Coordinates of C-alpha atoms and ligand atoms in Angstrom, one line a residue:
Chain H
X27 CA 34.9 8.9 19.8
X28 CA 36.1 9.9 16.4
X29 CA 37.9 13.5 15.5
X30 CA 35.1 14.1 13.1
X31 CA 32.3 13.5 16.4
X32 CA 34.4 16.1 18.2
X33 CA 35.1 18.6 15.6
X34 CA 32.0 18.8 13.5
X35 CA 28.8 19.9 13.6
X36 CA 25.2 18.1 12.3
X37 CA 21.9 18.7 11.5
X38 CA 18.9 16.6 10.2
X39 CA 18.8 16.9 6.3
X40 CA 15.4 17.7 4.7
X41 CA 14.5 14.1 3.5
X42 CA 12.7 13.1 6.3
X43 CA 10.0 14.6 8.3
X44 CA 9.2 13.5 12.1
X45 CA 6.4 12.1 12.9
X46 CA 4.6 10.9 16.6
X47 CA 1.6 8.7 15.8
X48 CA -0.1 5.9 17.6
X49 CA 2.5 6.1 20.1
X50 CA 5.8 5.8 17.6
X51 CA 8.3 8.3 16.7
X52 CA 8.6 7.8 13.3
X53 CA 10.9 9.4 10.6
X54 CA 9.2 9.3 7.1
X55 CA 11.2 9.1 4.6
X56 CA 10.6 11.7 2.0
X57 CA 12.8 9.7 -0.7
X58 CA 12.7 6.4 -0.2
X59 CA 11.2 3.7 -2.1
X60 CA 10.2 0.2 -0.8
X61 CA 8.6 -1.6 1.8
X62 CA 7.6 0.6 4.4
X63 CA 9.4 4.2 4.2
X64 CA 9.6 4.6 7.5
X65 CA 11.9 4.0 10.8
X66 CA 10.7 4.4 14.5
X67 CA 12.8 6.3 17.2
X68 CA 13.1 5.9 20.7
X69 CA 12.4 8.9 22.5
X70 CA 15.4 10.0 23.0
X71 CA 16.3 9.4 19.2
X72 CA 13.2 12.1 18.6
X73 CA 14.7 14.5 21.4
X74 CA 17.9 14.8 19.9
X75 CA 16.5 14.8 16.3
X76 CA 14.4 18.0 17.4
X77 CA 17.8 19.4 18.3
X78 CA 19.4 18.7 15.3
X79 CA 17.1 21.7 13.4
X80 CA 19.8 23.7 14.1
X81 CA 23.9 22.5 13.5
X82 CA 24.7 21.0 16.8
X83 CA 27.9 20.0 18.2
X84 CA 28.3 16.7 19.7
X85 CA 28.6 18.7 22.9
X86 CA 25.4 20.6 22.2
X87 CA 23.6 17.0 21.8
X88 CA 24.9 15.6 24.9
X89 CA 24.3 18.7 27.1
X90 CA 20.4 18.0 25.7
X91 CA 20.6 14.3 26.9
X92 CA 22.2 15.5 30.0
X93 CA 19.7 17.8 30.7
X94 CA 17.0 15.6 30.2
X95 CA 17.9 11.8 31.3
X96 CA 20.0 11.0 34.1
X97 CA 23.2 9.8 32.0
X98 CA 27.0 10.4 32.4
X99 CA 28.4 12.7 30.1
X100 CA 30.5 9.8 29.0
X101 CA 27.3 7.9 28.6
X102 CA 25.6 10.2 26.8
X103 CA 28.7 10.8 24.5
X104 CA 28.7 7.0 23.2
X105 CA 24.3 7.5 22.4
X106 CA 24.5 10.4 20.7
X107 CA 27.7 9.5 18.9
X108 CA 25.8 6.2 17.8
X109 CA 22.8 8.2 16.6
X110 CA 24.7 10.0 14.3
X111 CA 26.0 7.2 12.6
X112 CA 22.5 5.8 12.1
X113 CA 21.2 8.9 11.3
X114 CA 24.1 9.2 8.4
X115 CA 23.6 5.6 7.0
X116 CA 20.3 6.7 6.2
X117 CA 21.2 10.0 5.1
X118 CA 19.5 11.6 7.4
X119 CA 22.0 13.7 9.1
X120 CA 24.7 16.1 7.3
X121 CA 27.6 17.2 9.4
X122 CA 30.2 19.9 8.8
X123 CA 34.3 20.5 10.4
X124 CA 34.5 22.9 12.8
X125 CA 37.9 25.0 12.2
X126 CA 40.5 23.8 15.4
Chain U
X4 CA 18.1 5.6 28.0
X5 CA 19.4 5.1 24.0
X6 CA 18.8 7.2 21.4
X7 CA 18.9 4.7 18.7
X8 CA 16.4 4.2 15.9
X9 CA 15.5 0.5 16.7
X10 CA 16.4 -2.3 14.6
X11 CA 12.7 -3.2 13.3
X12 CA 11.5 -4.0 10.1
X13 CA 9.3 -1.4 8.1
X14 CA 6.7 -4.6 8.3
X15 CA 6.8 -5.1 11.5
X16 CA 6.5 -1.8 12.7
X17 CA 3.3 -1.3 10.1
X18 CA 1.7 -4.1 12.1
X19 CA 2.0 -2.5 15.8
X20 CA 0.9 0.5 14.8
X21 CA -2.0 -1.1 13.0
X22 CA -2.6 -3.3 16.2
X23 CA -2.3 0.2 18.1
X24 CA -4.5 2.2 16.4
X25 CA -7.4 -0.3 16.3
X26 CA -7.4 -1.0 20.3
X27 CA -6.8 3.2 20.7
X28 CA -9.6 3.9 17.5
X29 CA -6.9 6.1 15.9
X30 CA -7.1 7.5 12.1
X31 CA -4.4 5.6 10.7
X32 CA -5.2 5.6 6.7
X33 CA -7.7 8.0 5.0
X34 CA -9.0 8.1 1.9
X35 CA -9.0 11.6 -0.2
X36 CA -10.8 12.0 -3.0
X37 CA -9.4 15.3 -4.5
X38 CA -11.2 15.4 -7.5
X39 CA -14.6 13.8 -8.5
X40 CA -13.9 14.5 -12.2
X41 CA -12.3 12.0 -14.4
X42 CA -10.7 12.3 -18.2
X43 CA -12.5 8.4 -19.0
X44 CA -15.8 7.8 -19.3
X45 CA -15.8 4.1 -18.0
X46 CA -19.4 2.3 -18.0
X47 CA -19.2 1.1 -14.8
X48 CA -18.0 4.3 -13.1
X49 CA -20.0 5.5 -9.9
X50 CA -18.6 8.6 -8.9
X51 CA -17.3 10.4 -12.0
X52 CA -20.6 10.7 -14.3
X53 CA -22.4 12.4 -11.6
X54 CA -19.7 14.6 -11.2
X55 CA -19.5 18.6 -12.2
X56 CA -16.7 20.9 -12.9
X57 CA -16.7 22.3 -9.7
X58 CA -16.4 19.0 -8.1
X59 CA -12.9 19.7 -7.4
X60 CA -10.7 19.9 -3.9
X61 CA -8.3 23.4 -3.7
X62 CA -4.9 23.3 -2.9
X63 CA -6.2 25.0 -0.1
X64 CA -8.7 22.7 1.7
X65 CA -6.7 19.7 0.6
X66 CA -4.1 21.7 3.3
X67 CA -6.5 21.9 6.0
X68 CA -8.0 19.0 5.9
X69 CA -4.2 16.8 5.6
X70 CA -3.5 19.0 9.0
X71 CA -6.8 18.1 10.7
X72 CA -5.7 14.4 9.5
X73 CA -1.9 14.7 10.5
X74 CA -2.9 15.9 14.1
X75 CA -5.5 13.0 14.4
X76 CA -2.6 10.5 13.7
X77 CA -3.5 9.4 9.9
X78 CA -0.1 7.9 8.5
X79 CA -1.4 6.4 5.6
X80 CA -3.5 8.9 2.8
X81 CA -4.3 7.7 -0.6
X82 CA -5.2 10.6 -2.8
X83 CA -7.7 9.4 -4.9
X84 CA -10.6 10.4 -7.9
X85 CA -12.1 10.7 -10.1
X86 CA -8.7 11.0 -11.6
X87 CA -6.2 12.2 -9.4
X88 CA -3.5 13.5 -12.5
X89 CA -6.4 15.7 -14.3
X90 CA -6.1 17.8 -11.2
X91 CA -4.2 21.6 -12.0
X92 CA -2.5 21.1 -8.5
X93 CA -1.8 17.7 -8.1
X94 CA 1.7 18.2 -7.8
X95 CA 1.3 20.7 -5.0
X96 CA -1.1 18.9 -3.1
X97 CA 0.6 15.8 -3.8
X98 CA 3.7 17.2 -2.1
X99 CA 1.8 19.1 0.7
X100 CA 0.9 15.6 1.3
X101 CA 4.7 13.9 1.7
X102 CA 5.9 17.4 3.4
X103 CA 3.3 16.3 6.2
X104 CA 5.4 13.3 6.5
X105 CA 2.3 11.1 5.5
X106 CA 3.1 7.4 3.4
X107 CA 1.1 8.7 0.0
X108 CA -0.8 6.2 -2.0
X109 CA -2.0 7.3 -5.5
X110 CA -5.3 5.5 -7.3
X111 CA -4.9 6.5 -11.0
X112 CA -5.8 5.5 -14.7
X113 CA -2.5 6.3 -16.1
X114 CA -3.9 7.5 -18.7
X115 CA -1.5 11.2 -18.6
X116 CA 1.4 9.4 -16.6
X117 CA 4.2 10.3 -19.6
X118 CA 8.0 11.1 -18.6
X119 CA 7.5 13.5 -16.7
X120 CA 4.9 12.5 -14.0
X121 CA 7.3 9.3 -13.8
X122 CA 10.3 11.6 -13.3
X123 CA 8.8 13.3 -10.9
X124 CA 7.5 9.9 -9.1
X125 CA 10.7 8.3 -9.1
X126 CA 12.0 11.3 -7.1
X127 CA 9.2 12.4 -4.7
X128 CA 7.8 7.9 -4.5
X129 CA 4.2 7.3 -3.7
X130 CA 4.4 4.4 -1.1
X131 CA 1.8 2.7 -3.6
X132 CA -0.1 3.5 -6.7
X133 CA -3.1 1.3 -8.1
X134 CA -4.0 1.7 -11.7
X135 CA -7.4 0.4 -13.0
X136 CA -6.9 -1.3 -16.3
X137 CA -10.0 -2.1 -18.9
X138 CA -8.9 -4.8 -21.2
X139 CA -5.8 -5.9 -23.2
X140 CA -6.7 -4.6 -26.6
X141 CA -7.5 -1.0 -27.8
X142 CA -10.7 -2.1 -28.5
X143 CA -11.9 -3.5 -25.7
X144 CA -10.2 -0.5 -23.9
X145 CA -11.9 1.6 -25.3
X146 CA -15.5 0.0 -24.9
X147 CA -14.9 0.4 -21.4
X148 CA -13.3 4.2 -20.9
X149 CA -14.8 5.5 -24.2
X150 CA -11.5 7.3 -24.7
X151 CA -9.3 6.8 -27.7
X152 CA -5.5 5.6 -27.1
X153 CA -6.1 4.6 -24.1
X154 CA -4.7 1.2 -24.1
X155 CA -1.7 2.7 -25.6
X156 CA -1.2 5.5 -22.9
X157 CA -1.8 3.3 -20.2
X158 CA 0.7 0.6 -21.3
X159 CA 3.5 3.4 -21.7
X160 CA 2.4 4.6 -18.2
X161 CA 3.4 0.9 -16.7
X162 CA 6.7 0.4 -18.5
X163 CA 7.8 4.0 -17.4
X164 CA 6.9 3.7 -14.0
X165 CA 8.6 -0.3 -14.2
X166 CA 11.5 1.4 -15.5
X167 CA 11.7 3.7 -12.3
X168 CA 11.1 1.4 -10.1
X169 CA 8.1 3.0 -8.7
X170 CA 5.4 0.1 -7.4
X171 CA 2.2 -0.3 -7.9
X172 CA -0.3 -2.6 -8.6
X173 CA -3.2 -3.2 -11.5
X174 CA -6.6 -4.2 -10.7
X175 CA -10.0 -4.4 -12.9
X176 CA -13.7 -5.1 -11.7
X177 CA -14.7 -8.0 -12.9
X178 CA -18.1 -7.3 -14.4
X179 CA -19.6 -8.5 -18.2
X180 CA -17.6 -6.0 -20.5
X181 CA -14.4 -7.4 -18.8
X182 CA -14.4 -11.0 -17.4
X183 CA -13.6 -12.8 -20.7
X184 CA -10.1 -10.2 -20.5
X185 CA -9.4 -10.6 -16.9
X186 CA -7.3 -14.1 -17.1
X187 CA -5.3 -12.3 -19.7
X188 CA -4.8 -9.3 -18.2
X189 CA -3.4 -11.5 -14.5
X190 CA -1.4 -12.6 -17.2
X191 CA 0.3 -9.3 -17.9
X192 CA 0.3 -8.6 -15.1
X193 CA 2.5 -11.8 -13.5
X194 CA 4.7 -11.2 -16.9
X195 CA 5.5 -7.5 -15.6
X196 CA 5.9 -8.9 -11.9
X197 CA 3.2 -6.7 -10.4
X198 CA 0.3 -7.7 -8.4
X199 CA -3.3 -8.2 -10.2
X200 CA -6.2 -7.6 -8.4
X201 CA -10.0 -8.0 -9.4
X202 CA -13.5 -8.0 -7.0
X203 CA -16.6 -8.6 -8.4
X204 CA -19.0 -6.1 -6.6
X205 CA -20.5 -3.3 -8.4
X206 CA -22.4 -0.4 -7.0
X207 CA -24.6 2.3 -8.3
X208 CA -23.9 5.8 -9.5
X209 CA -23.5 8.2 -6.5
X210 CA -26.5 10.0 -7.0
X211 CA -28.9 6.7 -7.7
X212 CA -28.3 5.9 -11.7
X213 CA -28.4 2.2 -11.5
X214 CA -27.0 1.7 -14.9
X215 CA -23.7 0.4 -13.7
X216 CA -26.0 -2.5 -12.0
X217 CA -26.4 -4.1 -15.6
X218 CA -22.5 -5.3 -15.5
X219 CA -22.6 -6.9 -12.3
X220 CA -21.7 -10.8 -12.9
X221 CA -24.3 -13.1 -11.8
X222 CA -23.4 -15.7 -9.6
X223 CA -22.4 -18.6 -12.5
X224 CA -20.4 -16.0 -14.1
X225 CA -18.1 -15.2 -11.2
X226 CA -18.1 -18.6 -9.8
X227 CA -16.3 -19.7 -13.6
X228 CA -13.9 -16.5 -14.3
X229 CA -12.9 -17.3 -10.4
X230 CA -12.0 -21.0 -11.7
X231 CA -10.0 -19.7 -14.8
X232 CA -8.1 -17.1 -12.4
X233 CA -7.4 -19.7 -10.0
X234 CA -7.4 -23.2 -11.0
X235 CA -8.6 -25.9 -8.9
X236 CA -9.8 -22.9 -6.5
X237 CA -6.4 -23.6 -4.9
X238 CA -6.1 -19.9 -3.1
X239 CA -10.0 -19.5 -2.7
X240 CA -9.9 -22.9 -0.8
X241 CA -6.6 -21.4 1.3
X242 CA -8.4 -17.9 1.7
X243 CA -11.8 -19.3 2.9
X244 CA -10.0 -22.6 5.5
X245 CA -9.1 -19.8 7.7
X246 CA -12.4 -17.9 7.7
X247 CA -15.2 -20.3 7.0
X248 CA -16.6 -20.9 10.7
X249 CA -19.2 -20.8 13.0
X250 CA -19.0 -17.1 14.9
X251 CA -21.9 -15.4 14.8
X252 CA -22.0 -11.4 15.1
X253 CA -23.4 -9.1 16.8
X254 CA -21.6 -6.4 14.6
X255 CA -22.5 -4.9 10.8
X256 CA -18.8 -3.7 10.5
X257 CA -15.8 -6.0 10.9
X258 CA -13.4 -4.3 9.0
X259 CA -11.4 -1.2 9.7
X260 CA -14.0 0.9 8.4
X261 CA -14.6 3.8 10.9
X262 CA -12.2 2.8 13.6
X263 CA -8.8 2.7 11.5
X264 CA -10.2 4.3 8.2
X265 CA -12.2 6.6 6.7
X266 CA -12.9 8.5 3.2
X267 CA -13.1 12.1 2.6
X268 CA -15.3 13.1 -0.6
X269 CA -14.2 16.4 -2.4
X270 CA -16.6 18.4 -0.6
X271 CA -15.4 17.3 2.6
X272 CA -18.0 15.0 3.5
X273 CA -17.2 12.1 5.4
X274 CA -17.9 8.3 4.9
X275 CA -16.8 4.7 6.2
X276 CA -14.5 4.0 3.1
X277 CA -14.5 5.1 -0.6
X278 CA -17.3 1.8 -1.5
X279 CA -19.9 4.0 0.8
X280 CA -21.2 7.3 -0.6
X281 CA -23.4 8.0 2.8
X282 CA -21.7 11.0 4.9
X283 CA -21.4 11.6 8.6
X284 CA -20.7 15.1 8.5
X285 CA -18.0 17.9 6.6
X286 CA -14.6 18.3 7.6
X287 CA -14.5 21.6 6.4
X288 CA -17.2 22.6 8.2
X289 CA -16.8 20.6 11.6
X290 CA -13.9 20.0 14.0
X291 CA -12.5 16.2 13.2
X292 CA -13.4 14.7 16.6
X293 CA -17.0 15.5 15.7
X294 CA -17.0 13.8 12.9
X295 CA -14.8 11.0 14.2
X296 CA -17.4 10.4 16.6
X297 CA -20.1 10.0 14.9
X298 CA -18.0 7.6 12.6
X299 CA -17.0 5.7 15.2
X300 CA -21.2 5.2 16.3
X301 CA -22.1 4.4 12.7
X302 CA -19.9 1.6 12.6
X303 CA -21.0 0.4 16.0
X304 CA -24.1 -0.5 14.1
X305 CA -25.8 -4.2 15.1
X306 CA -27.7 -6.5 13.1
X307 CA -31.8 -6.9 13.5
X308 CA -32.8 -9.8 15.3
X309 CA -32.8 -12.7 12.8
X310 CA -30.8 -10.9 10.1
X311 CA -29.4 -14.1 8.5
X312 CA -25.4 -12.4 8.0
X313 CA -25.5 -12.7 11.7
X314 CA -25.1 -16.4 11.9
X315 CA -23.6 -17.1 8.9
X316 CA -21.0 -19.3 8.3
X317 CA -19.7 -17.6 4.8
X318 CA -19.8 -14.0 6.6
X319 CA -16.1 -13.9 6.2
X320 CA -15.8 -14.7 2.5
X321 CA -19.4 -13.0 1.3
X322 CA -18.5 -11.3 -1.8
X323 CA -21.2 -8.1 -0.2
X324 CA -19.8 -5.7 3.0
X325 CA -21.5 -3.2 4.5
X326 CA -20.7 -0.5 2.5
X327 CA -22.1 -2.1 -0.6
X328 CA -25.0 -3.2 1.1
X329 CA -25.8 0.1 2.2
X330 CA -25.3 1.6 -1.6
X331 CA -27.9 -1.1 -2.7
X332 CA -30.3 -1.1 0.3
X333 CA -29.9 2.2 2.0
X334 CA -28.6 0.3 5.2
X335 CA -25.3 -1.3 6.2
X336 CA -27.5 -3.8 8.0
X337 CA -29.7 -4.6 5.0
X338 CA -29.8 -7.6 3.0
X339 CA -28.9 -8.5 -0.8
X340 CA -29.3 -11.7 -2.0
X341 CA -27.5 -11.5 -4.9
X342 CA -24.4 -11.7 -2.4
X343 CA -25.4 -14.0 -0.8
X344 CA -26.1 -16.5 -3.8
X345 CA -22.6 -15.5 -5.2
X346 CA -21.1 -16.3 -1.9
X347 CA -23.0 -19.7 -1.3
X348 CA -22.1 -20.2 -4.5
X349 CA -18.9 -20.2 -3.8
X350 CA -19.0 -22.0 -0.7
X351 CA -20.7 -24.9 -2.4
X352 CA -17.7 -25.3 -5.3
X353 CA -14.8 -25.8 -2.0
X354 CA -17.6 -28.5 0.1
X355 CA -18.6 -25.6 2.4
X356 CA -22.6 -25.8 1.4
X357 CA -24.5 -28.9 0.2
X358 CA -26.8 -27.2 -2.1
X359 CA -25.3 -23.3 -2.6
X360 CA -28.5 -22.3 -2.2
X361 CA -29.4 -19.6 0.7
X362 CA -31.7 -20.4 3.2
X363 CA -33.7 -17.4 2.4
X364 CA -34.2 -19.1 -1.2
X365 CA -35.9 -21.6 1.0
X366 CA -37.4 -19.8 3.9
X367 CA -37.8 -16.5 2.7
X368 CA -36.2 -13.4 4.0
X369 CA -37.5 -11.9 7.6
X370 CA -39.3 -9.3 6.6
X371 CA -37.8 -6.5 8.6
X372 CA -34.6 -7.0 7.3
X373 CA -34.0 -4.2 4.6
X374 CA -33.5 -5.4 0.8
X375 CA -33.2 -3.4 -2.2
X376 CA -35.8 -1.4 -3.5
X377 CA -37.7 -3.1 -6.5
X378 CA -35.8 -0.6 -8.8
X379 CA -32.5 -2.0 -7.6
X380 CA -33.8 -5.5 -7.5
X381 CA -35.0 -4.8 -10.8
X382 CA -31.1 -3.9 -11.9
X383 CA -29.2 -6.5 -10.4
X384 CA -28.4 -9.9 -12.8
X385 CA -29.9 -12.4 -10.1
X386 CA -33.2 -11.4 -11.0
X387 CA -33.3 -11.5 -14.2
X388 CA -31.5 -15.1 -15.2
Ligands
LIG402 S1 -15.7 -1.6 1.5 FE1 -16.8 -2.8 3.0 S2 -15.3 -4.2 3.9 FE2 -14.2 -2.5 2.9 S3 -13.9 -1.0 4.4 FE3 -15.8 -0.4 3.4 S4 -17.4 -1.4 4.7 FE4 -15.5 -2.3 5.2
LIG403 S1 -25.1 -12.1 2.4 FE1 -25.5 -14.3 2.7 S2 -23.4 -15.2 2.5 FE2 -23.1 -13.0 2.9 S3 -22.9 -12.8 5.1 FE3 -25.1 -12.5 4.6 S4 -26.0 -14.5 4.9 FE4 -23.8 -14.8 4.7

């Protein structure tokens, strides 16, 4: 897990919007240009992007998967952590240092 | 358990929830037409000249009914017109639309696409946009949308939204103030890399003018611009390998129409798809599953005993659908002969048919199978050659 997973915080940026249709989660892409703007999430993808309204720590995100799946906290740590950086490769996410 | 956004391509994922909708008979793309209004005054238009001022959508029903539409599942929504840019809040609506997370498509003339509608679309990108063109002179332009400039606005509209990268396509009807420009205008087109599309069915006016009738191509006509557009009938022949057959149907409706789609007029009312003008009810008025419903029992629609689409072998490449047999006829199960001698036509040119003559040429048409009225049949070119 990198310093910057345990020191910072995130939260979804607003160029996407969620969607669940016809069974997908999906995440529209308010920018994007091209084939299809769109990416589907699993749902647990979509529970932790509905937590990430609000800044969340890593710990915040794994506590959610804890609290919903039955997942080590190690378990949950690698996930979450592996989210993020999809989330940020599409510029989804934004994430901010915590003071240590 | 991952939380991972799966590693599938936009295509891909397009196609299972297309699959999924159609088996679960979910909303997936609707039509709005936000403004009936238009700023050309094309001959062959069917919507715009019986429009009024007032024919117009607020920024405030276009909210309730993309909410009615997001909760029913609809993905895809392609604002549509009259024309769509004429509209005082088509930037707000517009963007109520993409806040609602829906993939917009945009139908659109062009015609007041300058820098700034282009700067604005190559930051907030339509998934699609369609422009109608007329011709590929100002003159000819002009014949067609009776607008002056209009070839010239139009052409600066493509190379701005080229420059931005923002895609669309350009597409034509193929009717007799047209066809002799349409090879030339594919050609443009393929020269700007963007996809051309023509069809060749006309419909009334909305509220019953047949004029636009007298542009309709007859059968010869289409049958030759087809062969300049696609020598050799090399993609018609690829098209029609995989459709031509023996299946017979039960069915009127074999498209989306109803189950997948649907079009919403500016008042709200409720139709298969923007080619049918016939309503099943108001969505302002009426809670969506209501309406859905009866949609859904509309297209259900079977043919009459003996109706000769049911065991036709063309039914898959006939130039007619329901929709524009119901504009000419009054019924999506009617019949219109002019389609059908375009499409046997057609079938004859690739082998398909020995003669390209219908059997009701030869037999006559059953006689409780609904045709056009004699006004109609009057209009359309068949009759009159
Ligand atoms: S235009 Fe015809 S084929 Fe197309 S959706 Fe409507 S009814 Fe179906
Ligand atoms: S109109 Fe003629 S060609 Fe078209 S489906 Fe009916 S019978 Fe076949």
């Amino acid at each position: 897990m990198s310093q910057k997973g345990v020191n910072a915080q995130y939260r979804r940026t607003d160029g996407y919007v969620y969607r669940l249709t016809v069974g997908e989660h999906l995440l529209v892409s308010l920018h994007a240009r091209g084939e299809e703007p769109f990416y589907a999430l699993t749902p647990t993808g979509a529970l932790l992007w509905e937590s990430l309204a609000e800044w969340s720590t890593l710990d915040d995100l794994c506590a959610r998967l804890i609290g919903e799946y039955e997942v080590t906290r190690d378990q949950a740590a690698v996930d979450v952590m592996d989210f993020l950086e999809q989330l940020e490769s599409l510029q989804a996410v934004e994430s901010r240092q915590l003071e240590s | 358990m991952t939380a991972t956004i799966p590693k599938v391509s936009g295509a891909i994922l397009k196609k299972r929830l297309v699959v999924n909708a159609r088996q679960q008979r979910i909303p997936l793309q609707a039509d709005v037409e936000i403004i009936a209004t238009c700023n050309f005054n094309c001959v062959h238009c069917y919507i715009a000249p019986c429009a009024e001022r007032e024919d117009v959508m607020s920024l405030e029903q276009a909210e309730i009914l993309f909410d009615k539409l997001k909760a029913a599942g609809t993905l895809m929504l392609l604002l549509t017109g009259g024309e769509v840019f004429t509209h005082k809040q088509f930037k707000e609506i517009y963007l109520a639309a993409k806040r609602r997370g829906f993939n917009v498509y945009i139908n659109t003339n062009a015609y007041l696409i300058g820098e700034r509608w282009a700067d604005f679309l190559a930051l907030w990108p339509p998934k699609f946009m369609s422009i109608s063109l007329y011709g590929m002179t100002p003159e000819s332009y002009e014949r067609v949308t009776g607008i002056p400039k209009s070839y010239q606005r139009v052409m600066r509209a493509i190379d701005l939204l080229l420059e931005r990268g923002i895609e669309f396509d350009l597409k034509c009807p193929a009717m007799t103030v047209t066809a002799s420009e349409i090879p030339a205008m594919m050609a443009f087109a393929k020269a700007k890399g963007v996809r051309f599309r023509t069809d060749y069915s006309i419909i009334p006016q909305e509220k019953g003018d047949l004029a636009p009738m007298s542009l309709q191509l007859g059968p010869q006509e289409v049958m030759d611009l087809q062969k300049t557009l696609d020598p050799g009938l090399s993609d018609f022949r690829k098209y029609a390998a995989v459709r031509v057959d023996d299946s017979t149907y039960e069915n009127v409706y074999k498209c989306g129409a109803g189950r997948t789609t649907l079009h919403i007029n500016v008042h709200g009312g409720v139709s298969t798809c923007s080619s049918s003008r016939k309503t099943v009810g108001n969505l302002f008025e009426q809670p969506f599953e209501e309406i859905w419903s009866a949609l859904g029992g509309k297209v259900e629609m079977k043919y009459p005993v003996g109706h000769p689409c049911a065991t036709c072998k063309f039914a898959k490449i006939c130039i007619g659908c329901p929709a524009t047999v119901e504009q000419l006829t009054g019924l999506p199960n009617g019949y219109v002969q002019m389609y059908c001698k375009i499409t046997h036509q057609r079938a004859y040119e690739l082998g398909y048919h020995p003669t390209g003559v219908p059997r009701t040429v030869t037999e006559g048409i059953p006689r409780h199978v609904v045709t056009p009225g004699r006004a109609t049949a009057r209009s359309l070119p068949i009759l009159s050659q």
